[in-house]
Tab-separated table of C-alpha atoms and ligand atoms in Angstrom:
chain	number	residue	atom	x	y	z
A	15	MET	CA	-31.797	-19.132	-1.187
A	16	LYS	CA	-29.848	-16.393	-3.251
A	17	LYS	CA	-27.085	-17.979	-5.380
A	18	THR	CA	-24.191	-16.665	-7.282
A	19	LYS	CA	-24.152	-16.824	-10.961
A	20	ASP	CA	-22.665	-20.236	-10.853
A	21	GLY	CA	-25.501	-21.545	-8.675
A	22	ILE	CA	-23.434	-21.672	-5.578
A	23	ALA	CA	-24.941	-20.267	-2.519
A	24	PRO	CA	-22.922	-17.582	-0.792
A	25	SER	CA	-21.933	-17.947	2.939
A	26	ASP	CA	-24.366	-16.160	5.137
A	27	ALA	CA	-22.064	-15.624	8.082
A	28	LEU	CA	-18.266	-15.380	8.775
A	29	VAL	CA	-16.842	-17.095	11.789
A	30	LEU	CA	-13.573	-15.875	12.822
A	31	PHE	CA	-11.751	-18.342	14.908
A	32	GLY	CA	-8.698	-16.534	16.601
A	33	VAL	CA	-10.329	-13.193	16.478
A	34	SER	CA	-8.126	-11.744	19.327
A	35	GLY	CA	-4.842	-12.775	17.391
A	36	ASP	CA	-2.169	-10.853	15.414
A	37	LEU	CA	-3.363	-12.112	12.155
A	38	ALA	CA	-6.966	-10.901	12.698
A	39	HIS	CA	-5.732	-7.448	14.156
A	40	LYS	CA	-3.245	-6.728	11.361
A	41	LYS	CA	-4.693	-8.355	8.220
A	42	ILE	CA	-8.110	-9.660	8.601
A	43	PHE	CA	-10.095	-6.641	10.108
A	44	PRO	CA	-8.425	-4.232	7.688
A	45	ALA	CA	-9.551	-6.750	4.829
A	46	LEU	CA	-13.219	-6.996	6.406
A	47	TYR	CA	-13.265	-3.177	6.364
A	48	ALA	CA	-12.249	-3.096	2.614
A	49	MET	CA	-14.907	-5.580	1.926
A	50	THR	CA	-17.578	-3.642	3.821
A	51	LYS	CA	-16.545	-0.570	1.793
A	52	GLN	CA	-17.065	-2.467	-1.383
A	53	GLY	CA	-20.514	-3.545	-0.177
A	54	VAL	CA	-19.600	-7.218	-0.403
A	55	LEU	CA	-19.731	-7.925	3.366
A	56	LYS	CA	-23.099	-7.622	4.797
A	57	THR	CA	-23.318	-10.822	6.892
A	58	PRO	CA	-22.726	-11.205	10.583
A	59	VAL	CA	-19.040	-11.738	11.633
A	60	VAL	CA	-18.792	-14.007	14.602
A	61	GLY	CA	-15.357	-13.713	16.432
A	62	VAL	CA	-14.369	-16.663	18.586
A	63	ALA	CA	-11.270	-16.629	21.014
A	64	SER	CA	-10.577	-17.677	24.516
A	65	SER	CA	-10.081	-14.099	25.774
A	66	LYS	CA	-12.973	-13.162	28.163
A	67	TRP	CA	-13.966	-9.959	26.119
A	68	SER	CA	-16.895	-7.895	25.865
A	69	LEU	CA	-18.395	-7.197	22.341
A	70	ALA	CA	-17.103	-3.430	23.153
A	71	GLN	CA	-13.509	-4.782	23.433
A	72	LEU	CA	-13.764	-6.704	20.208
A	73	ARG	CA	-14.925	-3.696	18.401
A	74	GLU	CA	-12.150	-1.611	19.946
A	75	HIS	CA	-9.689	-4.245	18.903
A	76	ALA	CA	-10.967	-4.391	15.407
A	77	GLU	CA	-11.075	-0.544	14.921
A	78	ASP	CA	-7.449	-0.427	16.271
A	79	GLY	CA	-6.255	-2.897	13.710
A	80	ILE	CA	-8.009	-1.136	10.853
A	81	ARG	CA	-6.618	2.264	12.007
A	82	LYS	CA	-3.123	0.909	12.176
A	83	ALA	CA	-3.481	-0.497	8.672
A	84	GLY	CA	-4.362	2.860	7.248
A	85	PRO	CA	-6.588	5.953	7.389
A	86	ILE	CA	-10.289	5.422	8.139
A	87	ASP	CA	-11.689	6.824	5.014
A	88	ASP	CA	-15.202	5.727	5.301
A	89	ARG	CA	-16.612	5.999	8.786
A	90	PRO	CA	-20.137	4.656	7.695
A	91	ALA	CA	-18.649	1.580	6.417
A	92	LEU	CA	-16.491	1.172	9.571
A	93	ASP	CA	-19.638	1.494	11.830
A	94	ARG	CA	-21.484	-1.029	9.536
A	95	LEU	CA	-18.585	-3.545	10.074
A	96	LEU	CA	-18.639	-2.977	13.730
A	97	SER	CA	-22.401	-3.581	13.927
A	98	LEU	CA	-21.930	-6.863	12.205
A	99	LEU	CA	-19.526	-8.125	14.868
A	100	ARG	CA	-20.719	-10.822	17.484
A	101	TYR	CA	-18.340	-12.447	20.049
A	102	VAL	CA	-18.171	-15.980	21.562
A	103	ALA	CA	-15.431	-16.446	24.188
A	104	GLY	CA	-14.451	-20.090	24.963
A	105	ASP	CA	-12.021	-22.916	24.806
A	106	TYR	CA	-11.755	-24.681	21.466
A	107	LYS	CA	-11.628	-28.040	23.185
A	108	ASP	CA	-14.790	-27.346	24.873
A	109	PRO	CA	-18.080	-28.521	23.259
A	110	ALA	CA	-19.920	-25.547	25.090
A	111	THR	CA	-18.089	-23.057	22.886
A	112	PHE	CA	-19.438	-24.586	19.719
A	113	ASN	CA	-22.938	-24.469	21.181
A	114	ALA	CA	-22.453	-20.833	22.138
A	115	LEU	CA	-21.370	-20.280	18.493
A	116	LYS	CA	-24.415	-22.116	17.103
A	117	LYS	CA	-26.563	-19.682	19.142
A	118	ALA	CA	-24.640	-16.611	18.104
A	119	LEU	CA	-25.001	-17.727	14.426
A	120	ASP	CA	-28.830	-17.375	14.966
A	121	GLU	CA	-30.425	-17.568	11.448
A	122	ALA	CA	-27.202	-18.025	9.528
A	123	ARG	CA	-27.389	-21.416	7.865
A	124	ARG	CA	-24.275	-21.364	5.766
A	125	PRO	CA	-21.443	-19.892	7.847
A	126	ALA	CA	-17.808	-19.834	6.498
A	127	HIS	CA	-15.472	-20.878	9.363
A	128	TYR	CA	-12.114	-19.069	8.973
A	129	LEU	CA	-9.324	-20.781	11.244
A	130	ALA	CA	-6.843	-17.868	11.985
A	131	ILE	CA	-5.501	-20.025	14.812
A	132	PRO	CA	-2.167	-21.777	15.552
A	133	PRO	CA	-1.913	-24.955	13.418
A	134	ALA	CA	-1.953	-27.247	16.187
A	135	LEU	CA	-5.627	-26.456	16.886
A	136	PHE	CA	-6.943	-26.818	13.318
A	137	ALA	CA	-8.026	-30.468	13.859
A	138	THR	CA	-9.493	-29.684	17.177
A	139	VAL	CA	-11.782	-26.850	15.839
A	140	ILE	CA	-12.856	-28.880	12.683
A	141	GLN	CA	-13.880	-31.798	14.704
A	142	GLY	CA	-15.581	-29.518	17.213
A	143	LEU	CA	-17.644	-27.942	14.239
A	144	GLY	CA	-18.522	-31.497	13.016
A	145	ALA	CA	-19.588	-32.555	16.563
A	146	ALA	CA	-21.769	-29.506	16.974
A	147	GLY	CA	-23.454	-30.027	13.590
A	148	LEU	CA	-22.145	-26.742	12.254
A	149	VAL	CA	-21.017	-28.111	8.999
A	150	ASP	CA	-23.894	-28.490	6.714
A	151	GLN	CA	-23.858	-26.065	3.771
A	152	ALA	CA	-20.897	-24.648	5.746
A	153	ARG	CA	-17.273	-23.884	4.419
A	154	VAL	CA	-14.009	-23.915	6.289
A	155	ILE	CA	-11.085	-21.751	5.535
A	156	VAL	CA	-7.740	-23.112	6.991
A	157	GLU	CA	-4.760	-20.849	7.517
A	158	LYS	CA	-1.223	-21.985	6.631
A	159	PRO	CA	0.867	-23.801	7.331
A	160	PHE	CA	-1.559	-26.684	6.580
A	161	GLY	CA	0.228	-29.413	8.599
A	162	ARG	CA	3.818	-29.431	9.661
A	163	ASP	CA	5.088	-32.400	7.554
A	164	LEU	CA	3.648	-34.910	5.162
A	165	ALA	CA	2.167	-37.248	7.677
A	166	SER	CA	0.356	-34.407	9.611
A	167	ALA	CA	-0.897	-32.811	6.306
A	168	ARG	CA	-2.203	-36.146	5.346
A	169	GLU	CA	-3.990	-36.496	8.710
A	170	LEU	CA	-5.441	-32.953	8.661
A	171	ASN	CA	-6.678	-33.549	5.180
A	172	ARG	CA	-8.293	-36.866	6.331
A	173	ILE	CA	-9.896	-35.072	9.307
A	174	ALA	CA	-11.088	-32.042	7.223
A	175	ARG	CA	-12.506	-34.361	4.627
A	176	SER	CA	-14.296	-36.523	7.185
A	177	VAL	CA	-16.322	-33.382	8.130
A	178	PHE	CA	-16.429	-31.337	5.021
A	179	PRO	CA	-16.534	-32.072	1.335
A	180	GLU	CA	-13.425	-30.895	-0.626
A	181	ASP	CA	-15.065	-28.112	-2.362
A	182	SER	CA	-15.993	-26.738	1.107
A	183	VAL	CA	-12.389	-26.607	2.154
A	184	PHE	CA	-10.476	-23.569	1.387
A	185	ARG	CA	-6.747	-23.806	2.236
A	186	ILE	CA	-5.433	-20.279	2.250
A	187	ASP	CA	-2.062	-19.070	0.861
A	188	HIS	CA	-2.373	-15.355	0.888
A	189	TYR	CA	0.279	-15.052	-1.759
A	190	LEU	CA	-2.061	-16.532	-4.270
A	191	GLY	CA	-4.346	-13.467	-3.790
A	192	LYS	CA	-1.528	-11.057	-4.632
A	193	GLU	CA	-2.007	-9.153	-7.952
A	194	ALA	CA	1.677	-9.693	-8.956
A	195	ILE	CA	1.473	-13.390	-8.401
A	196	MET	CA	-1.814	-13.683	-10.235
A	197	ASN	CA	-0.123	-11.855	-13.034
A	198	ILE	CA	2.356	-14.616	-13.391
A	199	LEU	CA	-0.267	-17.054	-14.545
A	200	TYR	CA	-1.851	-14.253	-16.883
A	201	PHE	CA	1.460	-13.358	-18.235
A	202	ARG	CA	2.436	-16.808	-19.095
A	203	PHE	CA	-0.666	-17.814	-20.756
A	204	ALA	CA	-2.109	-14.558	-22.234
A	205	ASN	CA	1.028	-14.137	-24.335
A	206	SER	CA	2.474	-16.543	-26.864
A	207	PHE	CA	6.115	-15.360	-27.178
A	208	LEU	CA	7.264	-16.886	-23.905
A	209	GLU	CA	6.122	-20.435	-24.588
A	210	PRO	CA	8.997	-21.271	-27.311
A	211	ILE	CA	11.658	-20.320	-24.627
A	212	TRP	CA	10.027	-21.369	-21.488
A	213	ASN	CA	11.880	-24.798	-20.979
A	214	ARG	CA	15.141	-26.361	-20.484
A	215	ASN	CA	16.494	-25.450	-23.872
A	216	TYR	CA	16.507	-21.759	-23.123
A	217	VAL	CA	16.252	-21.234	-19.359
A	218	ALA	CA	19.547	-21.731	-17.562
A	219	ARG	CA	18.153	-21.256	-14.032
A	220	VAL	CA	15.404	-19.702	-12.041
A	221	GLN	CA	15.739	-17.975	-8.762
A	222	ILE	CA	13.173	-16.558	-6.201
A	223	THR	CA	14.085	-14.602	-3.241
A	224	LEU	CA	11.586	-13.566	-0.615
A	225	SER	CA	13.426	-11.285	1.731
A	226	GLU	CA	12.351	-9.427	4.872
A	227	ASP	CA	14.441	-6.588	6.735
A	228	PHE	CA	12.650	-7.350	10.193
A	229	GLY	CA	13.013	-10.280	12.560
A	230	VAL	CA	10.378	-12.602	13.995
A	231	ASN	CA	8.862	-9.691	16.058
A	232	ARG	CA	6.557	-11.163	18.689
A	233	ARG	CA	6.200	-14.516	16.840
A	234	GLY	CA	9.073	-16.276	18.253
A	235	ALA	CA	7.137	-19.204	19.712
A	236	PHE	CA	5.477	-19.723	16.311
A	237	TYR	CA	8.823	-19.641	14.578
A	238	GLU	CA	10.202	-22.206	16.985
A	239	SER	CA	7.611	-24.471	15.776
A	240	ALA	CA	7.848	-23.649	12.160
A	241	GLY	CA	10.986	-22.132	10.777
A	242	CYS	CA	11.419	-20.481	7.463
A	243	LEU	CA	11.029	-23.593	5.217
A	244	ARG	CA	7.670	-24.394	6.758
A	245	ASP	CA	6.678	-20.628	7.152
A	246	VAL	CA	7.143	-19.431	3.682
A	247	ILE	CA	8.854	-21.836	1.509
A	248	GLN	CA	6.864	-24.797	1.372
A	249	ASN	CA	3.770	-22.623	0.643
A	250	HIS	CA	4.269	-19.159	-0.578
A	251	LEU	CA	7.671	-19.801	-2.718
A	252	PHE	CA	6.413	-23.186	-3.945
A	253	GLN	CA	3.152	-21.666	-5.143
A	254	ILE	CA	5.091	-19.195	-7.241
A	255	VAL	CA	7.326	-21.889	-8.540
A	256	ALA	CA	4.029	-23.980	-9.633
A	257	LEU	CA	2.712	-20.930	-11.417
A	258	LEU	CA	6.142	-20.483	-13.318
A	259	ALA	CA	6.636	-24.117	-14.009
A	260	MET	CA	3.152	-25.466	-14.870
A	261	GLU	CA	2.084	-26.753	-18.273
A	262	PRO	CA	-0.688	-24.558	-20.079
A	263	PRO	CA	-4.011	-25.693	-18.436
A	264	ALA	CA	-5.960	-28.051	-20.718
A	265	TYR	CA	-9.170	-26.159	-20.596
A	266	GLN	CA	-10.568	-22.836	-19.458
A	267	GLY	CA	-11.292	-23.070	-15.785
A	268	PHE	CA	-9.475	-23.323	-12.516
A	269	GLY	CA	-9.910	-27.006	-12.105
A	270	ALA	CA	-7.380	-27.387	-14.933
A	271	VAL	CA	-5.071	-24.868	-13.250
A	272	HIS	CA	-5.205	-26.786	-9.943
A	273	CYS	CA	-4.265	-30.048	-11.886
A	274	GLU	CA	-1.275	-28.668	-13.508
A	275	LYS	CA	-0.052	-26.991	-10.352
A	276	ALA	CA	-0.463	-30.354	-8.486
A	277	LYS	CA	1.606	-32.000	-11.302
A	278	VAL	CA	4.589	-29.601	-10.709
A	279	PHE	CA	4.713	-30.538	-7.021
A	280	GLN	CA	4.522	-34.264	-8.051
A	281	ALA	CA	7.456	-33.820	-10.392
A	282	MET	CA	9.673	-31.880	-7.880
A	283	ARG	CA	12.773	-34.137	-6.610
A	284	PRO	CA	12.436	-34.555	-2.896
A	285	LEU	CA	15.018	-32.369	-1.288
A	286	GLN	CA	18.166	-33.788	0.349
A	287	ALA	CA	20.158	-32.208	3.149
A	288	ASP	CA	22.876	-31.005	0.743
A	289	ASP	CA	20.165	-28.994	-1.233
A	290	VAL	CA	19.412	-26.895	1.570
A	291	VAL	CA	21.420	-24.137	3.640
A	292	ARG	CA	19.696	-23.093	6.942
A	293	GLY	CA	20.680	-19.908	8.725
A	294	GLN	CA	19.696	-18.085	11.852
A	295	TYR	CA	20.195	-14.442	12.384
A	296	ALA	CA	22.344	-13.273	15.338
A	297	GLY	CA	20.132	-12.482	18.354
A	298	TYR	CA	17.141	-14.884	17.340
A	299	ARG	CA	17.899	-16.879	20.480
A	300	LYS	CA	17.234	-13.929	22.553
A	301	GLU	CA	13.745	-13.253	21.134
A	302	PRO	CA	10.815	-13.983	23.502
A	303	GLY	CA	9.526	-17.407	23.145
A	304	VAL	CA	12.831	-18.848	21.393
A	305	ALA	CA	14.967	-21.536	23.085
A	306	LYS	CA	18.420	-20.450	24.248
A	307	ASP	CA	20.122	-23.291	21.939
A	308	SER	CA	17.540	-23.078	19.126
A	309	ASP	CA	18.640	-24.407	15.856
A	310	VAL	CA	15.371	-23.228	13.957
A	311	GLU	CA	16.187	-21.568	10.621
A	312	THR	CA	15.177	-17.936	10.201
A	313	PHE	CA	16.747	-18.191	6.795
A	314	CYS	CA	16.687	-21.057	4.218
A	315	ALA	CA	18.115	-21.318	0.663
A	316	LEU	CA	17.562	-24.278	-1.486
A	317	ARG	CA	18.252	-25.813	-4.877
A	318	LEU	CA	15.306	-27.742	-6.456
A	319	PHE	CA	14.880	-29.721	-9.461
A	320	ILE	CA	11.595	-30.509	-11.337
A	321	ASP	CA	11.977	-33.782	-13.063
A	322	SER	CA	9.645	-33.078	-15.969
A	323	TRP	CA	10.180	-33.069	-19.845
A	324	ARG	CA	10.033	-29.090	-19.779
A	325	TRP	CA	12.441	-28.601	-16.697
A	326	GLU	CA	14.746	-31.576	-16.636
A	327	GLY	CA	18.139	-30.317	-15.466
A	328	VAL	CA	17.095	-26.735	-14.923
A	329	PRO	CA	18.054	-25.749	-11.215
A	330	TRP	CA	15.583	-23.470	-9.132
A	331	TYR	CA	17.072	-21.585	-6.380
A	332	LEU	CA	14.760	-20.482	-3.625
A	333	ARG	CA	15.675	-18.175	-0.742
A	334	SER	CA	13.945	-16.432	2.152
A	335	GLY	CA	14.812	-14.959	5.427
A	336	LYS	CA	14.160	-12.600	8.260
A	337	TYR	CA	16.566	-9.609	8.929
A	338	LEU	CA	17.984	-9.609	5.582
A	339	ALA	CA	19.158	-6.479	3.774
A	340	GLU	CA	15.809	-5.643	2.059
A	341	THR	CA	12.129	-6.337	2.135
A	342	ALA	CA	11.316	-7.447	-1.330
A	343	ALA	CA	10.276	-10.371	-3.552
A	344	GLU	CA	11.464	-10.979	-6.817
A	345	VAL	CA	11.821	-13.836	-9.488
A	346	LEU	CA	14.546	-13.997	-11.995
A	347	VAL	CA	14.306	-16.463	-14.928
A	348	GLU	CA	17.671	-16.529	-16.532
A	349	LEU	CA	18.181	-17.569	-20.035
A	350	LYS	CA	21.145	-19.320	-21.514
A	351	PRO	CA	23.735	-16.827	-23.129
A	352	PRO	CA	24.042	-16.946	-27.036
A	353	PRO	CA	25.754	-20.038	-28.116
A	354	GLN	CA	28.754	-17.869	-29.426
A	355	MET	CA	30.690	-15.035	-28.045
A	356	LEU	CA	30.556	-12.692	-31.018
A	357	PHE	CA	31.353	-9.543	-29.110
A	358	ASP	CA	34.138	-8.967	-26.328
A	359	ASP	CA	31.567	-8.062	-23.906
A	360	SER	CA	28.844	-10.883	-24.653
A	361	ALA	CA	27.594	-12.679	-21.580
A	362	PRO	CA	28.604	-14.457	-19.435
A	363	ILE	CA	31.516	-11.716	-19.255
A	364	SER	CA	29.132	-9.017	-19.141
A	365	GLY	CA	27.172	-10.585	-16.175
A	366	ARG	CA	23.851	-12.114	-16.609
A	367	ALA	CA	22.568	-13.077	-20.071
A	368	ASN	CA	18.867	-12.288	-21.013
A	369	TYR	CA	16.475	-12.612	-18.267
A	370	LEU	CA	12.887	-12.172	-17.068
A	371	ARG	CA	12.329	-10.473	-13.837
A	372	PHE	CA	9.117	-10.453	-11.966
A	373	ARG	CA	9.083	-8.120	-9.182
A	374	LEU	CA	6.387	-9.396	-6.632
A	375	SER	CA	6.937	-6.927	-3.889
A	376	PRO	CA	7.093	-4.130	-2.493
A	377	ASN	CA	5.837	-3.182	-6.202
A	378	SER	CA	4.874	-5.363	-9.155
A	379	ALA	CA	6.729	-5.395	-12.216
A	380	VAL	CA	7.735	-7.483	-15.048
A	381	ALA	CA	10.964	-6.635	-16.954
A	382	LEU	CA	12.890	-8.399	-19.815
A	383	ALA	CA	16.713	-7.762	-19.900
A	384	ALA	CA	18.474	-7.473	-23.251
A	385	ARG	CA	21.757	-6.203	-24.324
A	386	VAL	CA	21.911	-2.941	-26.633
A	387	LYS	CA	24.792	-1.401	-28.432
A	388	ARG	CA	26.357	1.679	-27.001
A	389	ALA	CA	26.832	4.509	-29.560
A	390	GLY	CA	30.363	4.338	-31.086
A	391	LYS	CA	32.548	2.311	-33.285
A	392	GLU	CA	33.060	-0.409	-30.758
A	393	PHE	CA	30.733	-3.306	-30.469
A	394	VAL	CA	30.141	-3.049	-26.951
A	395	GLY	CA	26.792	-2.450	-25.241
A	396	ASP	CA	24.908	-2.238	-22.072
A	397	GLN	CA	22.112	-4.319	-20.586
A	398	ALA	CA	18.679	-2.512	-20.646
A	399	GLU	CA	15.464	-3.763	-19.280
A	400	LEU	CA	12.131	-3.532	-21.285
A	401	TYR	CA	9.941	-2.535	-18.480
A	402	LEU	CA	6.370	-4.081	-18.927
A	403	LEU	CA	4.405	-3.396	-15.992
A	404	ASP	CA	4.334	-1.217	-12.874
A	405	GLU	CA	2.100	-0.632	-9.730
A	406	GLN	CA	-1.407	-0.717	-10.697
A	407	PRO	CA	-3.749	1.525	-8.649
A	408	GLY	CA	-6.684	0.095	-6.794
A	409	GLU	CA	-4.862	-3.232	-5.981
A	410	GLU	CA	-7.237	-5.247	-3.668
A	411	ALA	CA	-5.602	-6.844	-0.447
A	412	PRO	CA	-4.955	-10.296	-0.764
A	413	TYR	CA	-7.110	-11.264	2.226
A	414	ALA	CA	-10.070	-9.305	1.063
A	415	ARG	CA	-10.010	-10.980	-2.359
A	416	LEU	CA	-9.628	-14.450	-0.687
A	417	LEU	CA	-12.206	-14.064	1.851
A	418	ARG	CA	-14.661	-12.699	-0.623
A	419	ASN	CA	-13.967	-15.715	-2.908
A	420	ALA	CA	-14.198	-18.325	-0.170
A	421	MET	CA	-17.484	-16.876	1.074
A	422	ALA	CA	-18.784	-17.001	-2.693
A	423	GLY	CA	-17.546	-20.610	-2.838
A	424	ASP	CA	-14.858	-19.851	-5.329
A	425	GLY	CA	-11.809	-22.082	-4.819
A	426	SER	CA	-9.754	-20.951	-7.805
A	427	LEU	CA	-7.220	-19.097	-5.632
A	428	PHE	CA	-6.905	-21.835	-3.006
A	429	THR	CA	-4.848	-25.063	-2.763
A	430	ARG	CA	-6.163	-28.467	-3.275
A	431	GLU	CA	-5.358	-31.444	-1.089
A	432	ASP	CA	-3.218	-33.347	-3.488
A	433	ALA	CA	-1.165	-30.295	-4.195
A	434	ILE	CA	-0.507	-29.693	-0.494
A	435	GLU	CA	0.487	-33.236	0.096
A	436	ALA	CA	2.829	-33.330	-2.777
A	437	ALA	CA	4.513	-30.152	-1.834
A	438	TRP	CA	4.957	-31.606	1.712
A	439	ALA	CA	6.534	-34.782	0.123
A	440	VAL	CA	9.273	-32.414	-1.444
A	441	VAL	CA	10.460	-31.011	1.906
A	442	ASP	CA	9.730	-33.771	4.162
A	443	PRO	CA	13.112	-35.534	4.002
A	444	VAL	CA	14.957	-32.255	4.968
A	445	LEU	CA	12.604	-31.623	7.817
A	446	LYS	CA	13.790	-34.880	9.369
A	447	THR	CA	17.325	-34.777	8.161
A	448	HIS	CA	19.426	-31.295	7.639
A	449	HIS	CA	22.487	-29.555	8.458
A	450	ARG	CA	22.796	-27.259	11.348
A	451	SER	CA	21.753	-23.517	10.952
A	452	HIS	CA	24.594	-21.131	10.142
A	453	PRO	CA	24.588	-17.845	12.025
A	454	TYR	CA	24.228	-14.637	9.824
A	455	LYS	CA	24.312	-10.972	10.646
A	456	PRO	CA	21.226	-8.918	10.478
A	457	GLY	CA	21.010	-6.745	7.522
A	458	SER	CA	23.115	-9.184	5.403
A	459	TRP	CA	22.009	-11.497	2.680
A	460	GLY	CA	22.217	-14.538	4.839
A	461	PRO	CA	25.024	-16.938	5.443
A	462	LYS	CA	27.851	-17.281	2.942
A	463	GLN	CA	27.120	-21.093	2.686
A	464	ALA	CA	24.005	-19.794	0.600
A	465	ASP	CA	26.346	-18.278	-1.945
A	466	ALA	CA	28.234	-21.596	-2.145
A	467	LEU	CA	25.056	-23.532	-2.861
A	468	ILE	CA	24.266	-21.358	-6.031
A	469	ALA	CA	27.993	-20.809	-6.882
A	470	PRO	CA	28.247	-23.671	-9.382
A	471	ASN	CA	25.429	-21.922	-11.312
A	472	GLY	CA	26.122	-18.182	-10.850
A	473	SER	CA	25.197	-15.866	-7.820
A	474	TRP	CA	22.109	-14.714	-6.131
A	475	HIS	CA	20.213	-11.775	-7.630
A	476	ASN	CA	19.624	-9.395	-4.648
A	477	PRO	CA	16.392	-7.396	-5.430
A	478	ILE	CA	16.520	-3.595	-5.058
A	479	LEU	CA	20.372	-3.552	-5.112
A	480	ALA	CA	20.656	-4.441	-8.824
A	481	LYS	CA	21.201	-1.224	-10.669
A	482	THR	CA	18.410	-1.858	-13.212
A	483	THR	CA	15.765	-2.731	-10.568
A	484	LYS	CA	13.300	0.070	-10.023
B	783	BG6	C1	3.305	-15.270	6.368
B	783	BG6	C2	4.612	-15.563	7.191
B	783	BG6	O1	2.649	-16.170	5.718
B	783	BG6	O2	3.916	-14.343	5.261
B	783	BG6	C3	5.307	-14.298	7.751
B	783	BG6	O3	4.093	-16.386	8.286
B	783	BG6	C4	5.769	-13.550	6.524
B	783	BG6	O4	6.468	-14.942	8.368
B	783	BG6	C5	4.495	-13.124	5.642
B	783	BG6	O5	6.431	-12.415	6.976
B	783	BG6	C6	5.029	-12.503	4.277
B	783	BG6	O6	3.916	-12.029	3.718
B	783	BG6	P1	3.834	-10.610	2.917
B	783	BG6	O7	2.401	-10.618	2.325
B	783	BG6	O8	4.108	-9.630	3.999
B	783	BG6	O9	4.900	-10.711	1.904
């Protein structure tokens, strides 16, 4: 058996549950194409779905997804990928589906089962794999959201762990595979100048915005069962918070990073209804699959505290929404102003004091803002940004990186069971008890109540619109 350099055997097949779905079409096939081009995907790829498709139809579906994601620049690689595809049609509740899968896997002994399916079916498929004896030396990659609250996440972890050992369970959050987000970890701990100021003595507040200028598209039914808090905040945004807030890992190795990230979630104060503003864009109730009287939030803003020695008293403001003014993701770590106002235009009069800005999307950048004197006899200045990083060519798509890692048995960019449960524990109270959603106009920055939430501590930083933003 060929092993990786760590002595871990790589998966020898990829099983894609939900192969006929949107995620597979838009993200996974393009990622598999990239992996084939890199020469890292050579194993069979077995698609599973309920659609009664022929293999030819699956190939068409795959090629269409790849074509829509970008130009086909390597036809032989695409043909190689298409020739790796196999297809099993069947109901996930039916043991016959898993028997057919076993047959399709043929010689493969160490499959990676990727569950790109509605969350309500995760447990069914994991149990089906267990009952069919498809788990020995196998791995399971589970899409988000992992659970829909603390109790269901615990239950799902229990089921997953009764079938697979923890190091064979890969809880995916594609944000962890993004260059700009991986750079937060690198930037914090590959430099020494940040550490002295990276705490409650110097940081006034932190804010993170993930905004999208489109609606729920064809995902109305999914959104009805999820909402913005479950869809992107409890996972994507919380992961960013953990990377920004964690203590330095005690040793070199990703086990230490997992431990420190889990501690951040454990130190987060559970949210209360008044910490959260929920919004819903006008027109959402007319989307297909959405209830006419739906209260589900398409926008969510919240105030969070991390009760740790480092972060005590520092508010973290998180915000995300559909149909906002821009599509962008950005972090702003705002530092406290100088203790005395020596100049007439010192902060806070001049606006924000020094800050560190991490642009995560659509491009990546890190910028450090400082005030610099304008030429002339007056002591007045302007805010300028030291611009540290820009788009890097050759960025790998997150799904390609994460699938490659999972198939190699490398769990460094995945989430551990304790971290998932601790993150759910923070949002659990407001899943049950919350204020009603406030309507907002598509193309705006959400309901005005979100501005009131941050008002005691300043104002939201809108990515792109800031004049210093690239
Ligand atoms: C997904 C959410 O996890 O992340 C979507 O389900 C959201 O609602 C998407 O649009 C955002 O990801 P990205 O990579 O496009 O920023």
